[in-house]
Amino acid sequence: MMLETLGPTNPPPHRPALPGLDGVAPQIREAILARGQRNRVPSGQPLYRQGSPARRCYLVASGRLKLVKLHEQGKEAVFRYIGPGEITAVVAVFKEKAYPLTAVAIGDTQVVGWDRPTFMALLREYPELALHLLQVAVERLDEVQTRYLELNAEQVQQRLARALLRIMKHSGRRTPDGILIDFPLSRQELADYTGTTLYTVSRTLSAWEKNGWVASGRERITVTDPHTLVKFSETGETD
Amino acid sequence: MMLETLGPTNPPPHRPALPGLDGVAPQIREAILARGQRNRVPSGQPLYRQGSPARRCYLVASGRLKLVKLHEQGKEAVFRYIGPGEITAVVAVFKEKAYPLTAVAIGDTQVVGWDRPTFMALLREYPELALHLLQVAVERLDEVQTRYLELNAEQVQQRLARALLRIMKHSGRRTPDGILIDFPLSRQELADYTGTTLYTVSRTLSAWEKNGWVASGRERITVTDPHTLVKFSETGETD
DNA sequence: ACGTGTCGTTGCGCCGGCGCAAACAGGCCG
DNA sequence: CGGCCTGTTTGCGCCGGCGCAACGACACGT
């Protein structure tokens, strides 16, 4: 077991041992996975880079990927943290395009990759796959649109609450103290996810810690009072 | 001709008479269109509403739809203006969900609609359709992500420039004075599209009009100096 | 022509949150 | 153990842009 360098990257317990493509019939899934190439990405390394030609798409087998989009003038936006069973870079299947964003490994990560011709063949061979991907794409579109609306209608603190809860639901683990986000997450990264600065995140988390809503340490956050935080994320009001 | 109440809604000249689903083979397209129901939406009326159960998806045959997402506390975000040949509300095909946004007609608009079972059958019958939709979804996802990043990294004026150019490319018409956006577009709508307020839009357009970059009237905008505007939209600098 | 309603413009004051700077905290290595 | 590196905290000043309010401009109906 050499994957343990960064703490537990435990897959949620309900997932299968060889994870992937939830929502596709098992035997088809096996056939599809068999045609891909396994690949290991060390922690912190990019799997693919925004701007470089998109030749392959990937499925996370174990570990976690952070999907970020960079802006010329320095800023960057974090769109998703994806885990086992989730797919990324479907753009690669169409045309000769560039990756629209960058995927970097959070903790040691294993992926399965397909090149364009192979994946195209799979799509034609298994229409179910195309339907599954369409559904995923539509869901993600909805999520980004929701976040766009929030970014332009809500105050920073409200967005930060939503961000914490969203990440918590997707990657949280129950502990005695509350729900722990089980991968290293810095103030800067939360700021990039929320659309603000690390200063504001820091100040806000400090305040919430005084309120007893969260407990936090270096790159480590536990939500101790989810209920109150949910209420705040919906109303934007402390009361 | 009773459609002329709101000015010309001329389809781009290169589109076919019965428009739709660019990118799908013509005979398949005909078969698909034949299975849908035509429907007319008067100017200003909603085709479907955010929050109500999503039972049908639609293709624009003629006219134009504005896709908006509303926020509880009053604000709203405009995501797209779609025209002939473009599809919307693909969510309706999966599960029993609610529409994630509202579509309202800009000018008198004709659409073709399919209910869930019919469209599902079509998807299974014509795998090419699913692939086309997947591609469209991925493209839109990319666009929204791009706009999200801009919203959180760029100043209002820069975003406004990008918005104008984007709408111009998609719905512009050449005139002697420059490129005219050929549907009524108020300051408020531009603000909702850009993520700002009508005040700021008004001030900015006034300034640009002094510079000779645009000419504008009541719900009517012409880009007179696209080149300079493009440069500004990329650098954010006047020089 | 005149009233009315809708949309656009602009002056002004205010504030959320950015961002520099400086100090602090914890993990890691020699 | 002490130094170092990286992440975090907090004080403080500044400013982009919001939003009220008041006015102006244009389109339309009768």
Coordinates of C-alpha atoms (C1' of nucleotides) in Angstrom, one line a residue:
Chain A
M1 CA 0.0 0.0 0.0
M2 CA 1.9 3.0 -1.2
L3 CA -1.1 5.3 -1.6
E4 CA -1.1 6.3 2.0
T5 CA 1.2 9.3 1.7
L6 CA -1.6 11.9 2.0
G7 CA -3.9 10.3 4.5
P8 CA -6.9 8.2 3.8
T9 CA -8.4 8.5 0.4
N10 CA -11.2 6.1 1.3
P11 CA -13.9 5.6 -1.3
P12 CA -17.4 6.0 0.0
P13 CA -18.4 2.6 1.3
H14 CA -21.3 1.9 -1.1
R15 CA -19.1 2.0 -4.2
P16 CA -17.9 -1.1 -5.9
A17 CA -14.3 -2.3 -5.6
L18 CA -13.6 -1.4 -9.2
P19 CA -15.5 1.8 -9.4
G20 CA -16.8 3.7 -12.3
L21 CA -19.7 4.9 -14.4
D22 CA -22.4 4.6 -11.8
G23 CA -25.6 4.4 -13.8
V24 CA -24.3 2.1 -16.5
A25 CA -25.2 -1.5 -16.5
P26 CA -22.4 -3.6 -14.8
Q27 CA -21.4 -5.8 -17.7
I28 CA -21.2 -2.9 -20.1
R29 CA -19.2 -1.0 -17.6
E30 CA -16.7 -3.8 -17.4
A31 CA -16.4 -3.9 -21.2
I32 CA -15.8 -0.2 -21.4
L33 CA -13.3 -0.1 -18.6
A34 CA -11.4 -3.0 -20.2
R35 CA -10.8 -0.9 -23.3
G36 CA -9.2 2.0 -21.3
Q37 CA -5.7 2.4 -20.1
R38 CA -4.9 2.7 -16.4
N39 CA -2.7 5.5 -15.3
R40 CA -1.3 6.8 -12.0
V41 CA -1.1 10.5 -11.1
P42 CA 1.1 11.5 -8.1
S43 CA -0.4 13.9 -5.7
G44 CA -0.2 17.5 -6.9
Q45 CA 0.6 16.6 -10.5
P46 CA -1.7 17.6 -13.3
L47 CA -3.5 14.9 -15.3
Y48 CA -4.1 17.3 -18.2
R49 CA -3.6 21.0 -18.6
Q50 CA -5.9 23.8 -19.8
G51 CA -4.9 24.8 -23.3
S52 CA -3.1 21.7 -24.4
P53 CA -4.7 19.5 -27.1
A54 CA -7.5 17.3 -25.6
R55 CA -6.7 13.8 -26.8
R56 CA -8.0 11.6 -24.0
C57 CA -10.9 11.6 -21.5
Y58 CA -10.6 10.0 -18.1
L59 CA -12.5 8.3 -15.3
V60 CA -11.3 8.5 -11.7
A61 CA -10.6 5.0 -10.4
S62 CA -9.3 6.0 -7.0
G63 CA -8.2 9.3 -5.4
R64 CA -9.4 12.7 -6.3
L65 CA -9.1 15.4 -9.0
K66 CA -9.4 19.1 -8.7
L67 CA -10.8 20.8 -11.8
V68 CA -9.6 24.4 -12.1
K69 CA -9.8 27.1 -14.8
L70 CA -7.2 29.8 -14.9
H71 CA -7.5 33.4 -15.9
E72 CA -4.8 35.3 -17.6
Q73 CA -4.5 37.9 -14.8
G74 CA -3.6 35.4 -12.1
K75 CA -6.9 34.4 -10.6
E76 CA -8.3 30.9 -10.8
A77 CA -11.7 29.2 -10.3
V78 CA -12.1 25.8 -8.8
F79 CA -15.2 24.1 -10.4
R80 CA -15.3 20.6 -8.9
Y81 CA -13.5 18.0 -6.8
I82 CA -14.3 14.7 -8.4
G83 CA -13.8 11.2 -7.0
P84 CA -14.0 7.5 -7.9
G85 CA -16.6 6.8 -10.6
E86 CA -16.7 10.3 -12.0
I87 CA -15.6 11.1 -15.6
T88 CA -13.9 14.2 -16.9
A89 CA -12.7 15.8 -20.1
V90 CA -15.5 14.5 -22.4
V91 CA -14.6 17.5 -24.7
A92 CA -11.7 15.3 -25.8
V93 CA -14.2 13.2 -27.7
F94 CA -15.3 15.9 -30.1
K95 CA -13.2 17.8 -32.6
E96 CA -9.6 18.7 -32.1
K97 CA -10.0 21.0 -29.2
A98 CA -8.0 22.2 -26.2
Y99 CA -8.8 21.2 -22.6
P100 CA -10.9 24.0 -21.2
L101 CA -9.5 23.5 -17.7
T102 CA -6.8 21.8 -15.7
A103 CA -7.1 18.6 -13.6
V104 CA -4.7 18.2 -10.8
A105 CA -4.5 15.2 -8.4
I106 CA -5.3 15.7 -4.8
G107 CA -3.5 12.8 -3.2
D108 CA -2.2 9.9 -5.2
T109 CA -4.8 9.2 -7.9
Q110 CA -5.5 6.4 -10.4
V111 CA -7.4 7.0 -13.6
V112 CA -8.6 5.1 -16.6
G113 CA -8.1 6.9 -19.9
W114 CA -9.4 6.5 -23.5
D115 CA -8.2 8.2 -26.7
R116 CA -10.7 9.8 -29.0
P117 CA -11.1 6.9 -31.6
T118 CA -11.6 4.3 -28.9
F119 CA -14.1 6.3 -26.9
M120 CA -16.0 7.3 -30.0
A121 CA -16.2 3.6 -30.9
L122 CA -17.5 2.8 -27.4
L123 CA -20.1 5.6 -27.6
R124 CA -21.4 4.1 -30.9
E125 CA -21.2 0.5 -29.5
Y126 CA -23.0 1.3 -26.3
P127 CA -25.7 4.0 -26.7
E128 CA -26.4 3.7 -23.0
L129 CA -23.0 5.3 -22.4
A130 CA -23.8 8.3 -24.5
L131 CA -27.1 8.7 -22.6
H132 CA -25.3 8.5 -19.3
L133 CA -22.8 11.1 -20.3
L134 CA -25.5 13.4 -21.5
Q135 CA -27.2 13.1 -18.2
V136 CA -24.0 13.9 -16.3
A137 CA -23.3 16.9 -18.6
V138 CA -26.7 18.3 -18.1
E139 CA -26.4 17.9 -14.3
R140 CA -23.1 19.7 -14.3
L141 CA -24.4 22.4 -16.5
D142 CA -27.2 23.0 -14.0
E143 CA -24.7 23.1 -11.1
V144 CA -22.4 25.6 -12.8
Q145 CA -25.4 27.8 -13.7
T146 CA -26.5 27.7 -10.1
R147 CA -23.1 28.7 -8.9
Y148 CA -23.0 31.4 -11.5
L149 CA -26.2 32.8 -10.2
E150 CA -25.0 32.6 -6.6
L151 CA -21.8 34.3 -7.5
N152 CA -23.6 37.3 -8.8
A153 CA -26.5 37.5 -6.4
E154 CA -25.1 36.5 -3.0
Q155 CA -22.7 38.0 -0.5
V156 CA -19.3 36.3 0.0
Q157 CA -20.2 34.7 3.3
Q158 CA -23.3 33.1 2.0
R159 CA -21.4 31.7 -1.0
L160 CA -18.8 30.4 1.4
A161 CA -21.4 28.6 3.4
R162 CA -22.8 27.0 0.3
A163 CA -19.3 26.0 -0.9
L164 CA -18.5 24.3 2.4
L165 CA -21.8 22.4 2.5
R166 CA -21.4 21.4 -1.2
I167 CA -17.9 20.0 -0.6
M168 CA -19.0 18.5 2.6
K169 CA -21.9 16.5 1.0
H170 CA -19.6 15.4 -1.8
S171 CA -16.5 14.6 0.2
G172 CA -17.4 14.7 3.9
R173 CA -16.7 12.0 6.5
R174 CA -18.5 11.7 9.8
T175 CA -16.4 12.1 12.9
P176 CA -17.2 12.6 16.6
D177 CA -16.8 16.3 16.3
G178 CA -18.9 16.8 13.1
I179 CA -18.4 16.2 9.4
L180 CA -14.8 16.4 8.3
I181 CA -13.7 17.3 4.8
D182 CA -11.4 14.4 4.1
F183 CA -8.8 16.0 1.9
P184 CA -6.4 18.9 2.4
L185 CA -8.3 22.1 1.6
S186 CA -6.5 25.5 2.1
R187 CA -8.0 28.9 2.6
Q188 CA -6.7 29.8 -0.8
E189 CA -8.5 26.9 -2.5
L190 CA -11.7 27.7 -0.7
A191 CA -11.4 31.3 -1.9
D192 CA -10.8 30.0 -5.5
Y193 CA -13.8 27.8 -5.2
T194 CA -16.0 30.6 -3.8
G195 CA -14.8 33.5 -5.8
T196 CA -13.2 35.6 -3.1
T197 CA -9.8 36.0 -1.5
L198 CA -8.0 34.0 1.2
Y199 CA -8.2 36.9 3.5
T200 CA -12.0 37.0 3.5
V201 CA -12.2 33.2 3.8
S202 CA -9.9 33.3 6.8
R203 CA -11.8 36.1 8.6
T204 CA -15.1 34.4 8.0
L205 CA -13.9 31.0 9.2
S206 CA -12.5 32.6 12.3
A207 CA -15.9 34.2 13.0
W208 CA -17.7 30.9 12.4
E209 CA -15.3 29.1 14.6
K210 CA -16.2 31.5 17.4
N211 CA -19.8 30.7 16.8
G212 CA -19.1 27.0 17.0
W213 CA -20.3 26.3 13.4
V214 CA -17.0 24.9 12.2
A215 CA -13.6 23.8 13.6
S216 CA -10.6 24.3 11.4
G217 CA -6.9 23.8 11.3
R218 CA -4.2 23.9 8.7
E219 CA -5.8 22.7 5.4
R220 CA -8.4 20.9 7.5
I221 CA -12.0 21.8 8.1
T222 CA -14.8 20.2 10.1
V223 CA -18.3 21.4 10.0
T224 CA -19.6 21.1 13.5
D225 CA -23.0 22.6 13.1
P226 CA -24.3 21.8 9.7
H227 CA -27.9 22.7 10.5
T228 CA -27.2 26.3 11.4
L229 CA -24.8 26.6 8.4
V230 CA -27.5 25.4 6.0
K231 CA -29.9 27.9 7.3
F232 CA -27.3 30.7 6.9
S233 CA -26.5 29.5 3.4
E234 CA -30.1 29.9 2.4
T235 CA -31.1 33.1 4.1
G236 CA -27.7 34.9 4.4
E237 CA -28.9 35.9 7.9
T238 CA -27.3 35.1 11.2
D239 CA -30.7 35.0 13.0
Chain B
M1 CA -47.6 39.4 -41.4
M2 CA -48.3 40.0 -37.8
L3 CA -44.9 39.1 -36.6
E4 CA -43.5 42.5 -37.4
T5 CA -44.5 44.2 -34.1
L6 CA -41.0 43.9 -32.7
G7 CA -38.8 44.5 -35.7
P8 CA -37.2 41.9 -38.0
T9 CA -36.6 38.5 -36.5
N10 CA -34.7 37.4 -39.7
P11 CA -33.0 34.0 -39.4
P12 CA -29.4 34.0 -40.4
P13 CA -29.3 33.5 -44.2
H14 CA -27.4 30.3 -44.3
R15 CA -30.0 28.3 -42.3
P16 CA -32.5 26.0 -44.0
A17 CA -36.2 26.9 -44.3
L18 CA -37.2 24.4 -41.7
P19 CA -34.4 24.9 -39.3
G20 CA -33.1 22.6 -36.6
L21 CA -30.5 20.4 -35.1
D22 CA -27.5 21.6 -37.2
G23 CA -25.1 18.7 -37.1
V24 CA -27.6 15.9 -37.5
A25 CA -28.0 14.2 -40.9
P26 CA -30.9 15.8 -42.8
Q27 CA -33.2 12.8 -43.2
I28 CA -32.8 11.8 -39.6
R29 CA -33.6 15.4 -38.7
E30 CA -36.8 15.3 -40.6
A31 CA -37.8 12.2 -38.9
I32 CA -37.1 13.7 -35.5
L33 CA -38.9 16.9 -36.2
A34 CA -41.9 15.0 -37.6
R35 CA -42.4 13.4 -34.2
G36 CA -42.6 16.8 -32.3
Q37 CA -45.4 19.2 -31.8
R38 CA -45.3 22.7 -33.1
N39 CA -46.1 25.4 -30.8
R40 CA -46.3 29.2 -30.9
V41 CA -45.1 31.5 -28.1
P42 CA -46.2 35.1 -28.2
S43 CA -43.6 37.8 -27.6
G44 CA -42.8 38.2 -23.9
Q45 CA -44.5 35.0 -22.8
P46 CA -42.7 32.2 -21.1
L47 CA -42.3 28.8 -22.8
Y48 CA -41.5 27.1 -19.6
R49 CA -40.9 28.3 -16.1
Q50 CA -38.1 27.6 -13.6
G51 CA -39.4 25.3 -10.9
S52 CA -42.3 23.8 -12.7
P53 CA -42.1 20.1 -13.6
A54 CA -40.0 19.5 -16.8
R55 CA -42.2 17.5 -19.1
R56 CA -41.0 18.5 -22.5
C57 CA -37.9 19.7 -24.3
Y58 CA -37.9 22.1 -27.2
L59 CA -36.2 23.2 -30.3
V60 CA -36.5 26.8 -31.6
A61 CA -38.0 26.9 -35.1
S62 CA -38.2 30.6 -35.5
G63 CA -37.8 33.6 -33.3
R64 CA -35.7 33.7 -30.1
L65 CA -35.8 32.6 -26.5
K66 CA -34.1 34.2 -23.5
L67 CA -32.9 31.7 -20.9
V68 CA -32.9 33.3 -17.4
K69 CA -32.4 31.9 -13.9
L70 CA -34.0 33.7 -11.0
H71 CA -32.6 34.2 -7.5
E72 CA -34.8 34.4 -4.5
Q73 CA -33.8 37.8 -3.5
G74 CA -34.8 39.5 -6.7
K75 CA -31.8 39.3 -9.0
E76 CA -31.7 37.3 -12.1
A77 CA -29.1 36.0 -14.5
V78 CA -29.4 35.8 -18.3
F79 CA -27.5 32.8 -19.6
R80 CA -28.3 32.6 -23.3
Y81 CA -30.3 34.0 -26.2
I82 CA -31.1 31.1 -28.4
G83 CA -32.3 31.2 -32.0
P84 CA -33.5 28.8 -34.8
G85 CA -32.0 25.4 -34.7
E86 CA -31.0 25.5 -31.0
I87 CA -32.4 23.1 -28.4
T88 CA -33.3 23.7 -24.8
A89 CA -34.5 22.0 -21.7
V90 CA -32.9 18.6 -22.3
V91 CA -33.2 18.1 -18.5
A92 CA -36.8 17.2 -19.2
V93 CA -35.6 13.9 -20.7
F94 CA -34.2 12.5 -17.5
K95 CA -36.0 11.8 -14.3
E96 CA -38.9 13.8 -12.9
K97 CA -37.2 17.1 -12.4
A98 CA -38.1 20.8 -12.4
Y99 CA -36.9 23.2 -15.1
P100 CA -33.7 24.8 -13.8
L101 CA -34.5 28.1 -15.5
T102 CA -37.1 30.0 -17.4
A103 CA -37.4 30.5 -21.1
V104 CA -39.2 33.6 -22.4
A105 CA -39.9 34.5 -26.0
I106 CA -38.2 37.6 -27.4
G107 CA -40.5 38.4 -30.3
D108 CA -43.0 36.0 -31.6
T109 CA -41.5 32.5 -31.5
Q110 CA -42.2 29.1 -32.9
V111 CA -40.9 25.9 -31.2
V112 CA -41.1 22.2 -31.7
G113 CA -41.6 20.2 -28.5
W114 CA -41.3 16.5 -27.5
D115 CA -42.5 14.9 -24.3
R116 CA -40.2 12.6 -22.3
P117 CA -41.3 9.2 -23.7
T118 CA -41.2 10.4 -27.3
F119 CA -37.8 12.0 -26.9
M120 CA -36.4 9.0 -25.1
A121 CA -37.5 6.8 -27.9
L122 CA -35.9 9.1 -30.4
L123 CA -32.6 9.1 -28.5
R124 CA -32.6 5.3 -28.5
E125 CA -33.6 5.1 -32.2
Y126 CA -31.1 7.6 -33.4
P127 CA -27.8 7.4 -31.4
E128 CA -26.5 10.2 -33.5
L129 CA -29.0 12.5 -31.7
A130 CA -27.6 11.6 -28.3
L131 CA -24.1 12.4 -29.6
H132 CA -25.2 15.7 -31.0
L133 CA -26.9 16.7 -27.7
L134 CA -23.8 15.6 -25.7
Q135 CA -21.7 17.8 -27.8
V136 CA -24.0 20.7 -27.4
A137 CA -24.2 20.2 -23.6
V138 CA -20.4 20.1 -23.4
E139 CA -20.0 23.2 -25.4
R140 CA -22.5 25.1 -23.2
L141 CA -20.8 23.8 -20.1
D142 CA -17.6 25.3 -21.3
E143 CA -19.2 28.6 -22.1
V144 CA -20.8 28.9 -18.7
Q145 CA -17.6 28.0 -17.0
T146 CA -15.8 30.6 -19.0
R147 CA -18.4 33.2 -18.0
Y148 CA -18.2 32.1 -14.4
L149 CA -14.4 32.7 -14.4
E150 CA -14.9 36.1 -16.1
L151 CA -17.5 37.0 -13.5
N152 CA -15.1 36.4 -10.7
A153 CA -11.9 37.7 -12.2
E154 CA -12.8 40.6 -14.4
Q155 CA -14.0 44.2 -13.8
V156 CA -17.5 45.1 -14.8
Q157 CA -16.5 47.0 -17.9
Q158 CA -14.5 44.1 -19.3
R159 CA -17.3 41.7 -18.8
L160 CA -19.7 44.1 -20.4
A161 CA -17.5 44.3 -23.4
R162 CA -17.3 40.5 -23.7
A163 CA -21.1 40.3 -23.3
L164 CA -21.7 42.8 -26.1
L165 CA -19.3 40.9 -28.4
R166 CA -20.7 37.5 -27.5
I167 CA -24.3 38.6 -28.2
M168 CA -23.1 40.5 -31.3
K169 CA -21.5 37.4 -32.8
H170 CA -24.5 35.3 -32.0
S171 CA -27.3 37.7 -33.0
G172 CA -25.6 40.6 -34.8
R173 CA -26.6 42.0 -38.2
R174 CA -24.3 44.2 -40.4
T175 CA -25.5 47.7 -41.1
P176 CA -23.8 50.8 -42.6
D177 CA -23.0 52.1 -39.1
G178 CA -21.6 48.9 -37.7
I179 CA -23.1 45.7 -36.3
L180 CA -26.6 46.0 -34.8
I181 CA -27.9 43.6 -32.2
D182 CA -31.1 42.7 -33.9
F183 CA -33.5 42.3 -31.0
P184 CA -34.6 44.7 -28.3
L185 CA -32.0 44.6 -25.5
S186 CA -32.5 46.9 -22.5
R187 CA -29.9 48.2 -20.1
Q188 CA -31.5 46.0 -17.4
E189 CA -31.2 42.9 -19.6
L190 CA -27.5 43.6 -20.3
A191 CA -27.0 44.1 -16.6
D192 CA -28.6 40.7 -15.9
Y193 CA -26.5 39.1 -18.6
T194 CA -23.3 40.7 -17.3
G195 CA -23.8 40.4 -13.6
T196 CA -24.1 44.1 -12.7
T197 CA -26.7 46.8 -12.4
L198 CA -28.5 48.9 -15.0
Y199 CA -26.8 52.0 -13.6
T200 CA -23.4 50.8 -14.3
V201 CA -24.3 49.5 -17.8
S202 CA -25.8 52.9 -18.6
R203 CA -22.8 54.8 -17.4
T204 CA -20.4 52.5 -19.3
L205 CA -22.4 52.7 -22.6
S206 CA -22.5 56.4 -22.3
A207 CA -18.7 56.5 -22.0
W208 CA -18.3 54.1 -24.9
E209 CA -20.6 56.2 -27.0
K210 CA -18.4 59.2 -26.4
N211 CA -15.4 57.1 -27.5
G212 CA -17.3 56.1 -30.7
W213 CA -17.1 52.4 -29.8
V214 CA -20.9 51.9 -29.8
A215 CA -24.1 53.8 -30.7
S216 CA -27.2 53.1 -28.7
G217 CA -30.8 54.0 -28.4
R218 CA -33.8 52.7 -26.5
E219 CA -33.4 48.9 -26.3
R220 CA -31.1 49.1 -29.3
I221 CA -27.4 48.8 -29.6
T222 CA -24.9 49.0 -32.5
V223 CA -21.3 48.1 -32.1
T224 CA -19.5 50.7 -34.3
D225 CA -15.9 49.8 -33.5
P226 CA -15.7 46.1 -32.8
H227 CA -11.9 45.9 -33.1
T228 CA -11.2 48.3 -30.3
L229 CA -13.9 46.7 -28.2
V230 CA -12.3 43.3 -28.7
K231 CA -9.0 44.6 -27.6
F232 CA -10.6 46.1 -24.5
S233 CA -12.5 43.0 -23.7
E234 CA -9.2 41.0 -23.6
T235 CA -6.9 43.4 -21.8
G236 CA -9.4 45.6 -19.8
E237 CA -7.2 48.6 -20.7
T238 CA -8.2 51.6 -22.7
D239 CA -4.8 51.9 -24.2
Chain C
dA1 C1' -50.9 67.8 -29.2
dC2 C1' -50.8 66.3 -24.8
dG3 C1' -50.6 63.0 -21.2
dT4 C1' -48.7 58.6 -19.6
dG5 C1' -45.8 54.9 -19.1
dT6 C1' -41.4 52.9 -19.9
dC7 C1' -36.7 53.3 -20.4
dG8 C1' -32.3 55.8 -20.0
dT9 C1' -29.0 59.1 -17.6
dT10 C1' -26.3 61.1 -14.0
dG11 C1' -25.0 63.1 -9.4
dC12 C1' -23.9 61.6 -4.9
dG13 C1' -23.0 58.9 -0.8
dC14 C1' -22.0 54.7 1.1
dC15 C1' -20.0 50.0 2.0
dG16 C1' -18.4 45.1 1.2
dG17 C1' -14.6 43.2 0.5
dC18 C1' -9.9 43.5 -1.6
dG19 C1' -5.1 43.5 -0.7
dC20 C1' -0.9 45.0 1.5
dA21 C1' 1.9 44.3 5.5
dA22 C1' 3.3 42.2 9.5
dA23 C1' 3.0 38.9 12.8
dC24 C1' 1.9 34.2 14.1
dA25 C1' 1.5 28.9 14.0
dG26 C1' 2.5 24.4 12.9
dG27 C1' 4.9 20.6 10.4
dC28 C1' 9.4 18.9 8.7
dC29 C1' 14.2 18.2 8.2
dG30 C1' 18.9 18.4 9.2
Chain D
dC1 C1' 16.4 21.7 19.2
dG2 C1' 16.4 25.5 16.0
dG3 C1' 15.6 27.2 11.5
dC4 C1' 12.7 27.1 7.6
dC5 C1' 8.9 26.9 4.7
dT6 C1' 4.2 27.1 4.0
dG7 C1' -0.2 28.3 5.6
dT8 C1' -3.1 31.4 8.6
dT9 C1' -4.6 35.5 11.1
dT10 C1' -5.7 40.4 11.6
dG11 C1' -5.3 45.6 11.4
dC12 C1' -6.0 49.2 8.3
dG13 C1' -6.9 52.0 4.2
dC14 C1' -8.8 52.3 -0.1
dC15 C1' -12.0 51.9 -4.1
dG16 C1' -15.2 49.8 -7.5
dG17 C1' -19.5 49.7 -8.1
dC18 C1' -24.2 49.6 -6.0
dG19 C1' -28.5 52.0 -5.4
dC20 C1' -31.3 55.9 -4.3
dA21 C1' -33.4 59.9 -6.3
dA22 C1' -34.4 63.1 -9.6
dC23 C1' -34.6 64.3 -14.1
dG24 C1' -34.7 63.6 -19.1
dA25 C1' -36.0 61.3 -23.5
dC26 C1' -38.7 58.7 -26.4
dA27 C1' -42.9 55.8 -28.0
dC28 C1' -47.6 55.3 -28.0
dG29 C1' -52.5 55.8 -27.3
dT30 C1' -56.6 58.8 -27.6

